[in-house]
Amino acid sequence: MVSGLRILGIDPGLRVTGFGVIEKHGQNLRYIASGCVRSNSGQSLPERIATLFSGVSEVIATYRPDEAGIEKVFVNINPQSTLLLGQARGAAIAALAVGNLPVAEYTALQIKQAVVGYGKAAKEQVQHMVARLLCLSEQPRADAADALACAICHAHSRALFSAE
Amino acid sequence: MVSGLRILGIDPGLRVTGFGVIEKHGQNLRYIASGCVRSNSGQSLPERIATLFSGVSEVIATYRPDEAGIEKVFVNINPQSTLLLGQARGAAIAALAVGNLPVAEYTALQIKQAVVGYGKAAKEQVQHMVARLLCLSEQPRADAADALACAICHAHSRALFSAE
């Protein structure tokens, strides 16, 4: 059996970084794993960044994806939050880069468009459609669903650009 | 001869991340190295983050510091710039964490206070005082000077908190 292309989707955040792993076999997508890496708000920022970096590195070592998609973060109304989110995202991208993964970036709009067909879809719709597209018996949690949606978005974008 | 405590200072930025390495022997500070890691603005953000991460990792592997100090970034007027700077800083902190370095954070105010004695000192004053404090024959470039100033600030703060 030819193994499919394994895609890791990342939904970055300082408190919680969601991850989702899927496999693309031709036009079919298969669920592999999902979950999240949490950092402890009682720790210093460098310690939290270290936790996120190691967590994402561990996900890569465990599931050995071929490519990665990461959600582009939006600029928050609160500049401090933007700064914290940026740092979490930088750590996650660094982990993907160290794992030698090609990394593609997608906006929340592109991701929602890819899974729900509507760029302004609600979180619940994303969770519902991710479960349907990956034939899951129950809906994944919001963080994991967003990461899986990002992986699905990458699988679709790849299909557009390659001659599969 | 007892070797001193080796401190790495980092001035994070997406385009240029400055670094400075000094050694603290009792009350004396000795210059070891300084320079900067540059990312290519023609590359994708993940590629630039990867360059910064590898560059800082290389500095750690080369100079083997014991501790690190990193400048706290300020919230820019432009939220996009804040986000980019945050990501660069996240990658640098991740590299320090992977290198198992304890990381302390200092504001620009604390750093300037430590080297110039005045929190709102101009860049040129920082360059001048860094050269004087480390007995350098010429002034370091601005990025390297800021990173060296951060390392000096860390050396002084350590002295305050320990019984040296």
Short mmCIF file of C-alpha atoms in Angstrom, two decimals:
data_model
loop_
_atom_site.label_atom_id
_atom_site.label_comp_id
_atom_site.label_asym_id
_atom_site.label_seq_id
_atom_site.Cartn_x
_atom_site.Cartn_y
_atom_site.Cartn_z
CA MET A 1 0.00 0.00 0.00
CA VAL A 2 1.33 3.38 -0.99
CA SER A 3 1.29 5.69 2.02
CA GLY A 4 -0.36 9.05 1.59
CA LEU A 5 0.95 12.54 2.06
CA ARG A 6 0.88 13.29 5.77
CA ILE A 7 -0.08 16.86 6.64
CA LEU A 8 0.25 18.63 9.99
CA GLY A 9 -2.05 21.59 10.63
CA ILE A 10 -1.23 24.07 13.40
CA ASP A 11 -3.51 26.63 15.05
CA PRO A 12 -1.02 28.69 17.05
CA GLY A 13 -1.71 30.32 20.42
CA LEU A 14 0.31 31.09 23.56
CA ARG A 15 -2.11 29.39 25.95
CA VAL A 16 -3.17 26.60 23.60
CA THR A 17 -1.65 25.58 20.26
CA GLY A 18 -3.90 23.12 18.44
CA PHE A 19 -2.53 20.44 16.11
CA GLY A 20 -4.14 18.09 13.63
CA VAL A 21 -2.59 15.37 11.48
CA ILE A 22 -4.29 13.96 8.37
CA GLU A 23 -3.25 11.85 5.41
CA LYS A 24 -4.17 12.62 1.84
CA HIS A 25 -4.60 9.59 -0.42
CA GLY A 26 -5.55 10.92 -3.86
CA GLN A 27 -8.82 12.76 -3.23
CA ASN A 28 -9.41 11.06 0.13
CA LEU A 29 -8.46 12.46 3.49
CA ARG A 30 -7.85 10.26 6.51
CA TYR A 31 -7.73 11.38 10.15
CA ILE A 32 -4.53 10.42 11.98
CA ALA A 33 -4.43 12.44 15.20
CA SER A 34 -5.25 15.76 16.82
CA GLY A 35 -4.88 17.53 20.13
CA CYS A 36 -3.23 20.54 21.65
CA VAL A 37 -0.11 21.76 23.40
CA ARG A 38 -0.81 23.90 26.47
CA SER A 39 1.51 26.32 28.21
CA ASN A 40 1.18 27.20 31.88
CA SER A 41 0.19 30.84 32.41
CA GLY A 42 2.05 30.79 35.75
CA GLN A 43 5.37 30.36 33.94
CA SER A 44 7.60 33.05 32.41
CA LEU A 45 7.18 33.85 28.72
CA PRO A 46 10.48 32.12 27.77
CA GLU A 47 9.34 28.98 29.65
CA ARG A 48 5.97 29.05 27.87
CA ILE A 49 7.65 29.52 24.47
CA ALA A 50 9.94 26.57 25.32
CA THR A 51 6.90 24.40 26.20
CA LEU A 52 5.18 25.23 22.90
CA PHE A 53 8.35 24.59 20.91
CA SER A 54 8.98 21.20 22.58
CA GLY A 55 5.31 20.24 22.29
CA VAL A 56 5.18 20.90 18.55
CA SER A 57 8.57 19.17 18.11
CA GLU A 58 7.17 16.13 19.93
CA VAL A 59 4.10 16.05 17.66
CA ILE A 60 6.43 16.10 14.62
CA ALA A 61 8.64 13.32 16.07
CA THR A 62 5.56 11.19 16.86
CA TYR A 63 3.54 11.59 13.64
CA ARG A 64 6.31 12.37 11.12
CA PRO A 65 4.32 14.62 8.77
CA ASP A 66 5.59 15.46 5.25
CA GLU A 67 4.27 19.02 5.09
CA ALA A 68 2.68 21.58 7.38
CA GLY A 69 0.04 24.28 7.18
CA ILE A 70 -0.24 26.98 9.83
CA GLU A 71 -2.96 29.53 10.42
CA LYS A 72 -1.97 33.15 9.80
CA VAL A 73 -2.73 35.05 12.95
CA PHE A 74 -4.86 38.15 12.86
CA VAL A 75 -3.86 41.43 14.39
CA ASN A 76 -5.75 41.69 17.66
CA ILE A 77 -7.39 44.86 18.95
CA ASN A 78 -5.10 44.53 21.96
CA PRO A 79 -1.46 45.06 20.81
CA GLN A 80 -0.10 43.10 23.82
CA SER A 81 -2.15 40.06 22.73
CA THR A 82 -0.88 40.47 19.17
CA LEU A 83 2.68 40.42 20.49
CA LEU A 84 2.12 37.30 22.63
CA LEU A 85 0.35 35.47 19.80
CA GLY A 86 3.17 36.43 17.43
CA GLN A 87 5.76 34.96 19.77
CA ALA A 88 3.81 31.70 20.12
CA ARG A 89 3.52 31.48 16.34
CA GLY A 90 7.24 32.17 15.88
CA ALA A 91 8.07 29.28 18.23
CA ALA A 92 5.69 26.93 16.39
CA ILE A 93 7.13 27.88 12.97
CA ALA A 94 10.65 27.40 14.34
CA ALA A 95 9.70 23.87 15.46
CA LEU A 96 8.28 23.10 12.00
CA ALA A 97 11.43 24.50 10.37
CA VAL A 98 13.71 22.44 12.62
CA GLY A 99 11.65 19.39 11.63
CA ASN A 100 12.48 20.23 7.98
CA LEU A 101 8.82 20.61 7.07
CA PRO A 102 7.77 22.83 4.19
CA VAL A 103 5.37 25.31 5.83
CA ALA A 104 2.43 26.96 4.06
CA GLU A 105 0.40 29.77 5.65
CA TYR A 106 -3.37 30.19 5.38
CA THR A 107 -5.68 32.91 6.64
CA ALA A 108 -8.68 31.98 8.80
CA LEU A 109 -10.82 33.02 5.82
CA GLN A 110 -9.08 30.56 3.45
CA ILE A 111 -9.36 27.77 6.02
CA LYS A 112 -13.06 28.29 6.66
CA GLN A 113 -13.66 28.61 2.92
CA ALA A 114 -11.91 25.26 2.40
CA VAL A 115 -13.91 23.28 4.98
CA VAL A 116 -17.25 25.07 5.19
CA GLY A 117 -17.29 26.87 1.82
CA TYR A 118 -17.92 30.14 3.64
CA GLY A 119 -15.13 32.39 4.94
CA LYS A 120 -17.08 33.74 7.89
CA ALA A 121 -18.37 30.42 9.22
CA ALA A 122 -18.84 29.98 12.98
CA LYS A 123 -16.51 27.76 15.04
CA GLU A 124 -19.27 25.16 15.45
CA GLN A 125 -19.67 24.85 11.68
CA VAL A 126 -15.93 24.27 11.32
CA GLN A 127 -16.05 21.55 14.01
CA HIS A 128 -19.08 19.94 12.34
CA MET A 129 -17.56 19.92 8.84
CA VAL A 130 -14.14 18.73 10.01
CA ALA A 131 -15.84 15.74 11.68
CA ARG A 132 -17.81 15.05 8.48
CA LEU A 133 -14.92 15.43 6.04
CA LEU A 134 -12.70 13.16 8.14
CA CYS A 135 -15.53 10.68 9.02
CA LEU A 136 -15.05 11.18 12.76
CA SER A 137 -17.62 9.67 15.12
CA GLU A 138 -17.57 12.77 17.28
CA GLN A 139 -16.67 16.42 16.87
CA PRO A 140 -13.12 17.41 17.78
CA ARG A 141 -12.56 20.19 20.33
CA ALA A 142 -12.37 23.70 18.89
CA ASP A 143 -8.53 24.06 18.96
CA ALA A 144 -7.98 20.66 17.38
CA ALA A 145 -10.77 21.28 14.85
CA ASP A 146 -9.14 24.53 13.71
CA ALA A 147 -5.81 22.76 13.28
CA LEU A 148 -7.42 19.88 11.37
CA ALA A 149 -9.26 22.45 9.22
CA CYS A 150 -5.89 24.05 8.44
CA ALA A 151 -4.49 20.66 7.40
CA ILE A 152 -7.56 20.05 5.19
CA CYS A 153 -7.12 23.50 3.64
CA HIS A 154 -3.51 22.63 2.84
CA ALA A 155 -4.55 19.28 1.31
CA HIS A 156 -7.01 21.11 -0.97
CA SER A 157 -4.57 23.87 -1.93
CA ARG A 158 -1.95 21.29 -2.84
CA ALA A 159 -4.51 19.59 -5.09
CA LEU A 160 -5.10 22.89 -6.87
CA PHE A 161 -1.44 23.46 -7.57
CA SER A 162 -0.28 19.93 -8.36
CA ALA A 163 -1.56 17.64 -11.10
CA GLU A 164 -2.90 14.94 -8.75
CA MET B 1 42.12 30.05 35.70
CA VAL B 2 38.45 29.93 36.64
CA SER B 3 36.34 30.68 33.60
CA GLY B 4 33.72 33.40 33.99
CA LEU B 5 29.99 33.29 33.49
CA ARG B 6 29.32 33.57 29.78
CA ILE B 7 26.27 35.65 28.87
CA LEU B 8 24.51 35.91 25.51
CA GLY B 9 22.48 39.05 24.84
CA ILE B 10 19.87 39.09 22.06
CA ASP B 11 18.23 42.08 20.39
CA PRO B 12 15.45 40.39 18.38
CA GLY B 13 14.17 41.57 15.00
CA LEU B 14 12.78 39.91 11.87
CA ARG B 15 15.21 41.61 9.47
CA VAL B 16 18.18 41.71 11.84
CA THR B 17 18.63 39.95 15.19
CA GLY B 18 21.69 41.26 17.02
CA PHE B 19 23.74 39.10 19.38
CA GLY B 20 26.51 39.85 21.86
CA VAL B 21 28.54 37.50 24.04
CA ILE B 22 30.41 38.67 27.14
CA GLU B 23 32.04 37.00 30.12
CA LYS B 24 31.59 38.14 33.69
CA HIS B 25 34.60 37.58 35.98
CA GLY B 26 33.64 38.93 39.39
CA GLN B 27 32.97 42.62 38.73
CA ASN B 28 34.81 42.59 35.40
CA LEU B 29 33.18 42.13 32.03
CA ARG B 30 35.07 40.82 29.02
CA TYR B 31 33.97 41.06 25.38
CA ILE B 32 33.84 37.71 23.56
CA ALA B 33 31.92 38.25 20.32
CA SER B 34 29.05 40.12 18.69
CA GLY B 35 27.28 40.34 15.36
CA CYS B 36 23.91 39.77 13.82
CA VAL B 37 21.74 37.22 12.08
CA ARG B 38 19.96 38.58 9.00
CA SER B 39 16.92 37.17 7.24
CA ASN B 40 16.22 37.74 3.56
CA SER B 41 13.11 39.88 3.02
CA GLY B 42 12.56 38.10 -0.32
CA GLN B 43 11.85 34.83 1.49
CA SER B 44 8.59 33.61 3.01
CA LEU B 45 7.94 34.28 6.70
CA PRO B 46 8.47 30.60 7.67
CA GLU B 47 11.82 30.64 5.81
CA ARG B 48 12.87 33.85 7.58
CA ILE B 49 11.86 32.43 10.98
CA ALA B 50 13.89 29.29 10.15
CA THR B 51 16.94 31.46 9.28
CA LEU B 52 16.72 33.36 12.59
CA PHE B 53 16.26 30.17 14.59
CA SER B 54 19.26 28.46 12.93
CA GLY B 55 21.37 31.59 13.21
CA VAL B 56 20.78 31.96 16.96
CA SER B 57 21.30 28.19 17.42
CA GLU B 58 24.64 28.51 15.61
CA VAL B 59 25.70 31.39 17.87
CA ILE B 60 24.89 29.21 20.92
CA ALA B 61 26.79 26.21 19.50
CA THR B 62 29.81 28.41 18.70
CA TYR B 63 30.09 30.47 21.91
CA ARG B 64 28.43 28.11 24.44
CA PRO B 65 26.95 30.75 26.78
CA ASP B 66 25.71 29.84 30.28
CA GLU B 67 22.78 32.27 30.42
CA ALA B 68 20.91 34.60 28.12
CA GLY B 69 19.23 38.00 28.28
CA ILE B 70 16.78 39.13 25.61
CA GLU B 71 15.29 42.53 25.00
CA LYS B 72 11.54 42.81 25.59
CA VAL B 73 10.03 44.13 22.41
CA PHE B 74 7.81 47.16 22.49
CA VAL B 75 4.38 47.29 20.95
CA ASN B 76 4.77 49.15 17.67
CA ILE B 77 2.31 51.72 16.37
CA ASN B 78 1.88 49.44 13.36
CA PRO B 79 0.19 46.20 14.53
CA GLN B 80 1.59 44.25 11.53
CA SER B 81 5.13 45.20 12.63
CA THR B 82 4.32 44.14 16.20
CA LEU B 83 3.20 40.76 14.89
CA LEU B 84 6.34 40.25 12.76
CA LEU B 85 8.64 41.31 15.59
CA GLY B 86 6.78 38.99 17.97
CA GLN B 87 7.33 36.05 15.65
CA ALA B 88 11.04 36.79 15.31
CA ARG B 89 11.34 37.04 19.10
CA GLY B 90 9.44 33.74 19.54
CA ALA B 91 11.91 32.00 17.22
CA ALA B 92 14.91 33.47 19.07
CA ILE B 93 13.52 32.45 22.49
CA ALA B 94 12.81 28.95 21.13
CA ALA B 95 16.46 28.68 20.03
CA LEU B 96 17.65 29.77 23.51
CA ALA B 97 15.28 27.26 25.13
CA VAL B 98 16.48 24.43 22.89
CA GLY B 99 20.03 25.37 23.89
CA ASN B 100 18.94 24.89 27.55
CA LEU B 101 19.79 28.48 28.45
CA PRO B 102 18.03 30.25 31.32
CA VAL B 103 16.49 33.32 29.64
CA ALA B 104 15.89 36.64 31.39
CA GLU B 105 13.93 39.48 29.78
CA TYR B 106 14.77 43.18 30.02
CA THR B 107 12.97 46.25 28.74
CA ALA B 108 14.86 48.77 26.58
CA LEU B 109 14.57 51.13 29.56
CA GLN B 110 16.30 48.70 31.94
CA ILE B 111 19.03 48.02 29.39
CA LYS B 112 19.78 51.70 28.75
CA GLN B 113 19.66 52.39 32.48
CA ALA B 114 22.24 49.62 33.02
CA VAL B 115 24.77 50.82 30.46
CA VAL B 116 24.19 54.58 30.22
CA GLY B 117 22.51 55.25 33.56
CA TYR B 118 19.64 56.92 31.75
CA GLY B 119 16.59 55.04 30.43
CA LYS B 120 15.98 57.29 27.47
CA ALA B 121 19.55 57.41 26.16
CA ALA B 122 20.14 57.67 22.39
CA LYS B 123 21.46 54.72 20.36
CA GLU B 124 24.83 56.45 19.96
CA GLN B 125 25.25 56.76 23.73
CA VAL B 126 24.55 53.03 24.09
CA GLN B 127 27.16 52.23 21.42
CA HIS B 128 29.67 54.56 23.09
CA MET B 129 29.16 53.14 26.61
CA VAL B 130 29.17 49.52 25.44
CA ALA B 131 32.56 50.13 23.79
CA ARG B 132 33.84 51.78 27.00
CA LEU B 133 32.51 49.18 29.44
CA LEU B 134 33.95 46.33 27.36
CA CYS B 135 37.21 48.17 26.49
CA LEU B 136 36.60 47.87 22.74
CA SER B 137 38.89 49.79 20.41
CA GLU B 138 35.96 50.77 18.20
CA GLN B 139 32.21 51.13 18.60
CA PRO B 140 30.12 48.09 17.69
CA ARG B 141 27.33 48.46 15.11
CA ALA B 142 23.93 49.46 16.54
CA ASP B 143 22.33 45.94 16.47
CA ALA B 144 25.35 44.31 18.07
CA ALA B 145 25.68 47.17 20.60
CA ASP B 146 22.06 46.71 21.73
CA ALA B 147 22.61 42.97 22.17
CA LEU B 148 25.86 43.56 24.10
CA ALA B 149 24.05 46.15 26.24
CA CYS B 150 21.40 43.51 27.02
CA ALA B 151 24.15 41.06 28.07
CA ILE B 152 25.73 43.78 30.27
CA CYS B 153 22.31 44.51 31.82
CA HIS B 154 21.93 40.80 32.62
CA ALA B 155 25.43 40.70 34.17
CA HIS B 156 24.50 43.65 36.43
CA SER B 157 21.08 42.26 37.39
CA ARG B 158 22.64 38.93 38.32
CA ALA B 159 25.06 40.80 40.60
CA LEU B 160 22.12 42.48 42.31
CA PHE B 161 20.36 39.22 43.02
CA SER B 162 23.30 36.99 43.89
CA ALA B 163 25.86 37.44 46.67
CA GLU B 164 28.87 37.90 44.36
#
